Tab-separated table of C-alpha atoms in Angstrom:
chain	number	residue	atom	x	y	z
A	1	UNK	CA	-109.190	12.024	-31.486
A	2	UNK	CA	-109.418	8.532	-31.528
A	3	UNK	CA	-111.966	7.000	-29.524
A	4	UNK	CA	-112.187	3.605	-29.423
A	5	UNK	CA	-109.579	1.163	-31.383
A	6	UNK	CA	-108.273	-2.467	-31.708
A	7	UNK	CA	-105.663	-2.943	-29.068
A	8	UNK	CA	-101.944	-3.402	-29.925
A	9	UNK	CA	-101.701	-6.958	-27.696
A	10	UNK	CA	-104.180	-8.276	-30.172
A	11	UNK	CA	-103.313	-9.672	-33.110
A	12	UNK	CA	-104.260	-7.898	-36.698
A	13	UNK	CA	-106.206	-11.791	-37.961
A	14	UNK	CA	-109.735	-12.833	-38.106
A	15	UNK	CA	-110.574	-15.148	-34.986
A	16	UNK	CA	-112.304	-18.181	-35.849
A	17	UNK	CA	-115.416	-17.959	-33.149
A	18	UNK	CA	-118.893	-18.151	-34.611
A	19	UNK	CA	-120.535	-14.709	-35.331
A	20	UNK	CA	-121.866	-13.148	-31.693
A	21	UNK	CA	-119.248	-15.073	-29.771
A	22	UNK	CA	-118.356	-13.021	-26.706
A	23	UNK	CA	-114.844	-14.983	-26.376
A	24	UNK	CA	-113.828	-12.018	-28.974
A	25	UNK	CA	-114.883	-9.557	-26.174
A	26	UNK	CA	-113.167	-10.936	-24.061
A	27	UNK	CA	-110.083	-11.081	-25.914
A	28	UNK	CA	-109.612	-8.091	-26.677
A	29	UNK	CA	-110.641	-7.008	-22.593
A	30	UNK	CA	-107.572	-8.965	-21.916
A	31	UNK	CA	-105.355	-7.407	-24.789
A	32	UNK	CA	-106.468	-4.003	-23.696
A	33	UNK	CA	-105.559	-4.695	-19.789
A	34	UNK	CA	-102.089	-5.781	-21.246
A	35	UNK	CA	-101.654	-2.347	-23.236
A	36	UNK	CA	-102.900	0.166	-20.408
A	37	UNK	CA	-100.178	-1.932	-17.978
A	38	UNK	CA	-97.803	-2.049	-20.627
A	39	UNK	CA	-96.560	-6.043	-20.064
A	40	UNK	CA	-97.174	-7.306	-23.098
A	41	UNK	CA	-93.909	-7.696	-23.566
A	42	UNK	CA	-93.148	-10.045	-20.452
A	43	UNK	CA	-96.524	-11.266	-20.326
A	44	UNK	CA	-96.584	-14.711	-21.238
A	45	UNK	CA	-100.551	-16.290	-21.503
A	46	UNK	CA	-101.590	-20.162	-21.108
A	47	UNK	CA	-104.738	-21.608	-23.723
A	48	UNK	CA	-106.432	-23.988	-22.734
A	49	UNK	CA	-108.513	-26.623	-24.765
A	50	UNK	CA	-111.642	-25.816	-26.064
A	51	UNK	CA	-113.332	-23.309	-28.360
A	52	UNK	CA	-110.670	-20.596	-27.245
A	53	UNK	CA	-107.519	-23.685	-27.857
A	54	UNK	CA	-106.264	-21.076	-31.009
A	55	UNK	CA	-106.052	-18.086	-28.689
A	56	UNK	CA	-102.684	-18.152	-29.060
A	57	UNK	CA	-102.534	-16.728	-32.602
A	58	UNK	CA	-105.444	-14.115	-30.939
A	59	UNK	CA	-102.228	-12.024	-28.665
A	60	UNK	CA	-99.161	-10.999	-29.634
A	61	UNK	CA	-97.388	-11.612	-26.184
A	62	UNK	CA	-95.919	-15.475	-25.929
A	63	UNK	CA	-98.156	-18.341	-25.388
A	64	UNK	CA	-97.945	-21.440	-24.403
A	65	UNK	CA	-100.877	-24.741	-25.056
A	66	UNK	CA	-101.228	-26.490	-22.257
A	67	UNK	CA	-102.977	-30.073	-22.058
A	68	UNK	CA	-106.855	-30.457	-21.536
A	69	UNK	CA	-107.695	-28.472	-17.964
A	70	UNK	CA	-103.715	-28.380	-16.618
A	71	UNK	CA	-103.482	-24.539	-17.996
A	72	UNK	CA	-103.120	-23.747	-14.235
A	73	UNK	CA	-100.548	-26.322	-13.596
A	74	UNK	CA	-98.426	-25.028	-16.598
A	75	UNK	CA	-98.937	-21.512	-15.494
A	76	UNK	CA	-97.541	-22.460	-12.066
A	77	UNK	CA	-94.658	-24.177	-13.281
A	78	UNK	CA	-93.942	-21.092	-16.176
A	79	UNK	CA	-94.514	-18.567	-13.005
A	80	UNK	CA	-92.377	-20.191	-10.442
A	81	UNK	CA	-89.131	-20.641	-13.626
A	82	UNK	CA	-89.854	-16.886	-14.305
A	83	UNK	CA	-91.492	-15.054	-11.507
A	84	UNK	CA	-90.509	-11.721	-13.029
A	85	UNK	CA	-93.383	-12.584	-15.742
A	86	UNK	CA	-96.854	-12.040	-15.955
A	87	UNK	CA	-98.634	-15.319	-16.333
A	88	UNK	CA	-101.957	-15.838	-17.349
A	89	UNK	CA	-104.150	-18.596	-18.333
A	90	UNK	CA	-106.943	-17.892	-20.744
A	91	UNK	CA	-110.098	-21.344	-20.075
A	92	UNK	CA	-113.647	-22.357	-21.050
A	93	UNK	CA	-115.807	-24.069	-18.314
A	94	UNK	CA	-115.334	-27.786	-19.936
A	95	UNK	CA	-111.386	-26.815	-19.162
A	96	UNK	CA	-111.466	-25.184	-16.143
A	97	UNK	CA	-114.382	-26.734	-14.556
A	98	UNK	CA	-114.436	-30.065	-15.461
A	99	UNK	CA	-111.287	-31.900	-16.450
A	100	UNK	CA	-109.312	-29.264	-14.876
A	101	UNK	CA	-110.781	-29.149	-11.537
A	102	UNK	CA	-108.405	-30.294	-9.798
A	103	UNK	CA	-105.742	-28.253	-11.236
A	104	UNK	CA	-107.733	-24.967	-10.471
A	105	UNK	CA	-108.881	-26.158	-6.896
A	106	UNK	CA	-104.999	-26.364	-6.275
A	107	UNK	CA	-103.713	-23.821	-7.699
A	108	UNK	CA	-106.221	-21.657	-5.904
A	109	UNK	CA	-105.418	-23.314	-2.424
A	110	UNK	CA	-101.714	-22.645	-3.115
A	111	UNK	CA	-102.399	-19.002	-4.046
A	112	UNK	CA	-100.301	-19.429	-6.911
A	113	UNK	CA	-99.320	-15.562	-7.931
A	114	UNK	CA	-101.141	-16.242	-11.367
A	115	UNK	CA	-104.241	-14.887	-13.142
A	116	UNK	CA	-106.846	-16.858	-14.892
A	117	UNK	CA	-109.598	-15.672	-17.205
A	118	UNK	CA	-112.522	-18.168	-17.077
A	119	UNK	CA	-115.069	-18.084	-19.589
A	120	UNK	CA	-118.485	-19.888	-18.316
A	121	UNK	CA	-120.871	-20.070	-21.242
A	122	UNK	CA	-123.104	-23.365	-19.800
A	123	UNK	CA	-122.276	-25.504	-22.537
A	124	UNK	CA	-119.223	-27.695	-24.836
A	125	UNK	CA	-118.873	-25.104	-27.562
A	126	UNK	CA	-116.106	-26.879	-29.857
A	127	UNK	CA	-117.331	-30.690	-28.837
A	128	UNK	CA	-120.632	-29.384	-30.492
A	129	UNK	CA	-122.875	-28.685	-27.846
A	130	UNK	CA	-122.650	-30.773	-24.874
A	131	UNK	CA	-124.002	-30.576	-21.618
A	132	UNK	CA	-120.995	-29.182	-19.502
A	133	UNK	CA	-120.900	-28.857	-15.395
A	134	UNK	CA	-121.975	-25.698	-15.689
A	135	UNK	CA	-125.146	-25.876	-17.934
A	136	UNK	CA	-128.309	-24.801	-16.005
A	137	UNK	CA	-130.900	-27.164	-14.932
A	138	UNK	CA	-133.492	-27.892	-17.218
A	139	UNK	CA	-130.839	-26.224	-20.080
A	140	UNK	CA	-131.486	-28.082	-22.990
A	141	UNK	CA	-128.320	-29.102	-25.167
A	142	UNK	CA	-127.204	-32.374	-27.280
A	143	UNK	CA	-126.940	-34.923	-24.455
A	144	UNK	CA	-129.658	-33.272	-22.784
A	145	UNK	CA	-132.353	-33.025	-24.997
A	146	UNK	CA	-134.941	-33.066	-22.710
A	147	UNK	CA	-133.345	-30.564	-20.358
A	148	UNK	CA	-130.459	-31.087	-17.445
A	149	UNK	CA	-132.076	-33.579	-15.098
A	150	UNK	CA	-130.728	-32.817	-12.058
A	151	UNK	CA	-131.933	-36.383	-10.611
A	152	UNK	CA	-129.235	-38.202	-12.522
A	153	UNK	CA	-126.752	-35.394	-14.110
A	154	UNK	CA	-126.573	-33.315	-10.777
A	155	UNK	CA	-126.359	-29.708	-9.888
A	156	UNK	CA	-124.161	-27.459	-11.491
A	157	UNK	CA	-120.763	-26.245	-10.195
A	158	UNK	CA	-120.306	-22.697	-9.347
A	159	UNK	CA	-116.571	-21.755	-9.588
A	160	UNK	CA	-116.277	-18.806	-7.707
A	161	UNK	CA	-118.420	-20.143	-4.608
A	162	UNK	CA	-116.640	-23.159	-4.403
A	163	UNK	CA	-113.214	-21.289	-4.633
A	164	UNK	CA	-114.636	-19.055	-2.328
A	165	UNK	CA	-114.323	-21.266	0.659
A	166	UNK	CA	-111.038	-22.148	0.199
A	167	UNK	CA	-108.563	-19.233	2.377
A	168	UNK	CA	-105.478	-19.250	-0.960
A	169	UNK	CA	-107.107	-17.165	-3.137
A	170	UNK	CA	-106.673	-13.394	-2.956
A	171	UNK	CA	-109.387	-12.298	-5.512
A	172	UNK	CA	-112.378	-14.075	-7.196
A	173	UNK	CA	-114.977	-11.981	-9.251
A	174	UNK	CA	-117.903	-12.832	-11.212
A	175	UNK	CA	-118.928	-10.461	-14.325
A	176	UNK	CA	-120.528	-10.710	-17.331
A	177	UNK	CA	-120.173	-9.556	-21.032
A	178	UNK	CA	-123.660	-9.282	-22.184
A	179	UNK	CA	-124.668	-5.413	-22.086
A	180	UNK	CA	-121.836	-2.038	-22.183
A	181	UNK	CA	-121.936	-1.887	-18.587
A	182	UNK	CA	-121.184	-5.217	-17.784
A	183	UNK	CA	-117.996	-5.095	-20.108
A	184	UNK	CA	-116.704	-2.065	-18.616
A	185	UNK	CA	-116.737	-3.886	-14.860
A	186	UNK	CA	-115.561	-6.656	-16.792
A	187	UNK	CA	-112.098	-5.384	-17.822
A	188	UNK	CA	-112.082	-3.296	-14.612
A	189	UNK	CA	-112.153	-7.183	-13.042
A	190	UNK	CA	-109.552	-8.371	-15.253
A	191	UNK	CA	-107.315	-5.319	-15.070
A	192	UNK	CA	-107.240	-5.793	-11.323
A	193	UNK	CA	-106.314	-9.670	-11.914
A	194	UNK	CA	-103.468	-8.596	-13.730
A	195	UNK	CA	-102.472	-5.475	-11.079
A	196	UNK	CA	-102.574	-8.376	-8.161
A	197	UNK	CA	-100.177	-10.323	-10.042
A	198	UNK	CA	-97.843	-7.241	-9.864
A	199	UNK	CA	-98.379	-6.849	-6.991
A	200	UNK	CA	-97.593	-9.889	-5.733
A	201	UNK	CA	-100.839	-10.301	-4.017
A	202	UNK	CA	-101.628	-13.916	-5.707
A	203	UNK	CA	-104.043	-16.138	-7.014
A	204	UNK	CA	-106.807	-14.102	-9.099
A	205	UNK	CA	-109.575	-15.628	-10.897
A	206	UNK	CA	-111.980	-13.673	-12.926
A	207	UNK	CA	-115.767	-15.767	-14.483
A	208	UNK	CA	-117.223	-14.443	-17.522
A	209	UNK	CA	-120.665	-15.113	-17.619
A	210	UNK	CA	-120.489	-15.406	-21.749
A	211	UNK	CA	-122.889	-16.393	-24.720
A	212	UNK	CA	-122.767	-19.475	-27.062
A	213	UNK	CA	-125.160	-18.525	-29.366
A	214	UNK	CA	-124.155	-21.543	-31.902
A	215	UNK	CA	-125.120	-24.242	-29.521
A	216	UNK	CA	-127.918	-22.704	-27.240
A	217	UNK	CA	-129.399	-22.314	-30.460
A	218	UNK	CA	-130.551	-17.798	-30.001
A	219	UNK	CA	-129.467	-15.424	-32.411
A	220	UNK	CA	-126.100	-13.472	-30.970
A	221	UNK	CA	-128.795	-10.484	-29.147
A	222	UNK	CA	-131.367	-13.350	-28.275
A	223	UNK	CA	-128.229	-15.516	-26.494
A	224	UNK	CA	-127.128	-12.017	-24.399
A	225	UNK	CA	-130.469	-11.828	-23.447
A	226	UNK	CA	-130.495	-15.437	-21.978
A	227	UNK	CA	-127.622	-14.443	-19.544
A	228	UNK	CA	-129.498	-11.949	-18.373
A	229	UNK	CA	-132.238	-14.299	-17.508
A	230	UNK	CA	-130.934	-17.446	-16.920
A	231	UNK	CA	-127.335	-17.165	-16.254
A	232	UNK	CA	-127.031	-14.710	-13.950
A	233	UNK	CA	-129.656	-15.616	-11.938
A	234	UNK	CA	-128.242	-18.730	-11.045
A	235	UNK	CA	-124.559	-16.966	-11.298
A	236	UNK	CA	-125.026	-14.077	-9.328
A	237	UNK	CA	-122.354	-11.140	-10.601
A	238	UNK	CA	-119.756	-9.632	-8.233
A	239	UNK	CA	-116.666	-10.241	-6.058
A	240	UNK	CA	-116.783	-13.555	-4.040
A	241	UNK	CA	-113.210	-13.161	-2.103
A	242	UNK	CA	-111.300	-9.795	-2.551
A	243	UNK	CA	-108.523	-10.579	0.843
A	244	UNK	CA	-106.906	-7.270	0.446
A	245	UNK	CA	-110.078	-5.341	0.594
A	246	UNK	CA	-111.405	-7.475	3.508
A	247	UNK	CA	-107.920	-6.888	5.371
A	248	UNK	CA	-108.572	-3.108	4.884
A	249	UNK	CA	-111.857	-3.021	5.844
A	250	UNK	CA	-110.684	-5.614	8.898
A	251	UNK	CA	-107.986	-2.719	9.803
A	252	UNK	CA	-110.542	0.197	10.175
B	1	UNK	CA	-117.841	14.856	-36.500
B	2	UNK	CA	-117.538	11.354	-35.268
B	3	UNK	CA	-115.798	8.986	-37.873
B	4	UNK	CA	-116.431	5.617	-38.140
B	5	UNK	CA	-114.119	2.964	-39.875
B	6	UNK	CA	-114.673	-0.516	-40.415
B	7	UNK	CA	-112.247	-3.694	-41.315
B	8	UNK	CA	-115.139	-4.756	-43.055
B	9	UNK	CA	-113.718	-7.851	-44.097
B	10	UNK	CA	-113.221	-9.120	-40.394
B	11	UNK	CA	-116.983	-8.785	-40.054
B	12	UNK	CA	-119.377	-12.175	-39.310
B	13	UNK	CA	-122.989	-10.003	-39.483
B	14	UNK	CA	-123.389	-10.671	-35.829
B	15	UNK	CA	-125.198	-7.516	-35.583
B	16	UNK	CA	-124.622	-6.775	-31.990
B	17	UNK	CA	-123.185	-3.256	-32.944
B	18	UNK	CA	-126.480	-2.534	-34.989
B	19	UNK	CA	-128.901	-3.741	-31.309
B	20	UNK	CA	-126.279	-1.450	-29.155
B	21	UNK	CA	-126.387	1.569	-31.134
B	22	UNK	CA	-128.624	3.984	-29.538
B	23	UNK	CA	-128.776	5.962	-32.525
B	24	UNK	CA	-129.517	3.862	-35.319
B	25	UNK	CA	-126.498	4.500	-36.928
B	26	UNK	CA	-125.320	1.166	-38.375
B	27	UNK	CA	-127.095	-1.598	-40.611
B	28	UNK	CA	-125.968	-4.984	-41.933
B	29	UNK	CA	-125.416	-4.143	-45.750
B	30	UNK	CA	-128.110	-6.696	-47.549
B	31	UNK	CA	-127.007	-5.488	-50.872
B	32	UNK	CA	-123.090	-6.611	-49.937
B	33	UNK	CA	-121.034	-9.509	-49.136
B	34	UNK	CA	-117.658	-9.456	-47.321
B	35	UNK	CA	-114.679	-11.918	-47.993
B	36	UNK	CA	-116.184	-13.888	-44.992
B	37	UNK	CA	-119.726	-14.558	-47.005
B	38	UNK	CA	-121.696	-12.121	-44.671
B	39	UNK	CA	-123.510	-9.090	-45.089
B	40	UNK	CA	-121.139	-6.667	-43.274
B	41	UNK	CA	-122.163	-3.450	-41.083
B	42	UNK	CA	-121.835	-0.219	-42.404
B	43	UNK	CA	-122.681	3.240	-41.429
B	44	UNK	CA	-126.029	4.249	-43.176
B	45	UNK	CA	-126.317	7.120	-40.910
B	46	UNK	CA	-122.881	8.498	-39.879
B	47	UNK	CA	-124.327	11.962	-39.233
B	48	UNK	CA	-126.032	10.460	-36.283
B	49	UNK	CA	-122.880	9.150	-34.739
B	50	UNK	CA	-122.127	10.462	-31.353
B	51	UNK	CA	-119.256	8.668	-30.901
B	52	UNK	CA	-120.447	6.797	-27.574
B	53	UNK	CA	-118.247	3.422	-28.959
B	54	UNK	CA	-121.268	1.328	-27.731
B	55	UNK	CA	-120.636	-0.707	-30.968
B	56	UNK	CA	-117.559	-1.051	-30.657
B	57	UNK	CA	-117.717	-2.238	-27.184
B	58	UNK	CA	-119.943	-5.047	-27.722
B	59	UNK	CA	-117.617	-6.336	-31.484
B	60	UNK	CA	-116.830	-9.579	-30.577
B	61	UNK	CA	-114.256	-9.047	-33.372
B	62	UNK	CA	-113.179	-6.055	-32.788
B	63	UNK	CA	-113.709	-4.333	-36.428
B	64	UNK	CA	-114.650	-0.993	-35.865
B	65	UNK	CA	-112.734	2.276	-34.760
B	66	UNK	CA	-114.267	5.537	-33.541
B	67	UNK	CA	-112.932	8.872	-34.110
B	68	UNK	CA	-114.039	12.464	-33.005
């Protein structure tokens, strides 16, 4: 009996992410959410730029590149042409939260019946390191060598609080993908993104808290040992907006 | 008997299959390199395996299959 194999949504070639890169996790999360629903076939996924820009040759249902931070633009335009799709948009946190704020920010306010996999790992992995809006105060990377000064580079921005207050989205969720247990809520958070979308419930956004063990400078068990002490203290794990739920719970 | 299998030639040496296992099964192979240039993992104690796919879970590339 098998017990554990590679999904059939993702693609039989060697991704190029550095060794201990939790983008592969999540990959294959995603993949195996598309088998167990069986839409891979009409499922068609959005990369963004950044370090996951080739995860389009990572599934084998379509994809589509979209320019720096407007995945959720193109996946609004792809889900509106074809609403009998499953669209999803695959983005690092120097895509989604920085030069495509605006994008997401709308997107979520619309409640645009799409699903979006966010990957926060604090930092510009393909750029090489840079501080991103997300990298912790006092986090140390290339243009901060000296640590995040909040004085003059500001706070970080936390995507799921700040989508949070908004009333379009129907489900936000924070996890993580540094220990077994926190990948198992993790695709239990992404399958849900994907059943909401079937549903026709609307705009779903799931955060991985990831690692970038390249450019915070740890060794790949080191780096998932940071998230547990630094990330997700200052990203706290769990569901920020869940509407359905709340109108349940409302109803009793 | 659980049965591991590897595409060893997928494997970076990451080594977060060998920090998950909670039976010492696996090792990174010092004495081999893969097509990649790393030392891949490998089973040095397969009769320990009990097939809990903790390794497998945490393969960022997702190289290993688990059989019972």
């Amino acid at each position: 009996m098998v017990v554990f194999e590679k999904p059939k949504a993702l693609a039989d070639v060697s991704m190029h992410y550095c060794p201990g890169c939790t983008h592969g996790i999540v990959h294959r999360l995603v993949a195996e959410v598309l088998d167990e629903l069986g839409i891979e076939g009409k499922t068609v996924g959005v990369a963004p730029v950044g370090c996951s820009v080739m995860a389009y040759n990572y599934f084998n249902c379509d994809m589509v590149e979209a320019a720096h931070g407007r995945a959720p633009a193109v996946a609004t335009g792809l889900k509106r042409a074809m609403p009998d799709r499953v669209i999803f948009t695959y983005q690092g946190d120097g895509d989604l939260a920085s030069i495509g704020t605006a994008e997401t920010v709308h997107a979520a306010a619309r409640n645009e019946n799409i699903t979006i996999i966010f990957i926060n790992n604090a930092i510009y992995g393909m750029t090489g390191g840079q501080m991103a809006p997300t990298s912790l105060p006092g986090q140390v990377t290339q243009t901060s060598p000296y640590g995040r000064d909040t004085s003059h580079c500001g706070f970080p921005v936390k995507v799921c609080e700040m989508l949070s207050q908004l009333d379009g989205p129907e489900y936000l969720e924070r996890v993580a993908v540094n220990n077994v247990k926190n990948v198992k809520n993790a695709k239990k958070a992404i399958k849900k993104a994907f059943e909401n979308q079937l549903a026709g419930k609307g705009f779903s956004l799931v955060e991985v808290v990831s690692s970038c063990p390249t450019n915070w400078g740890m060794t790949p068990k080191k780096a998932l040992e940071w998230i547990d002490e630094k990330m997700i203290p200052y990203y706290p794990l769990g569901v920020y907006k869940d509407r359905t739920a709340a109108k349940e719970q409302g109803g009793e | 008997m659980a049965k591991l299998t590897f595409r060893t030639d997928l494997c970076k040496g990451c080594g977060l299959c060998v920090d998950f296992c909670p039976k010492g099964v696996l090792v990174l192979a010092k004495d081999k390199i893969n097509k990649k240039g790393h030392h891949p993992v490998e089973a040095a104690y397969p009769e320990k395996c009990i097939a809990c796919a903790f390794c497998a879970t945490m393969c960022p590339d997702c190289i290993i299959t688990v059989e019972k």
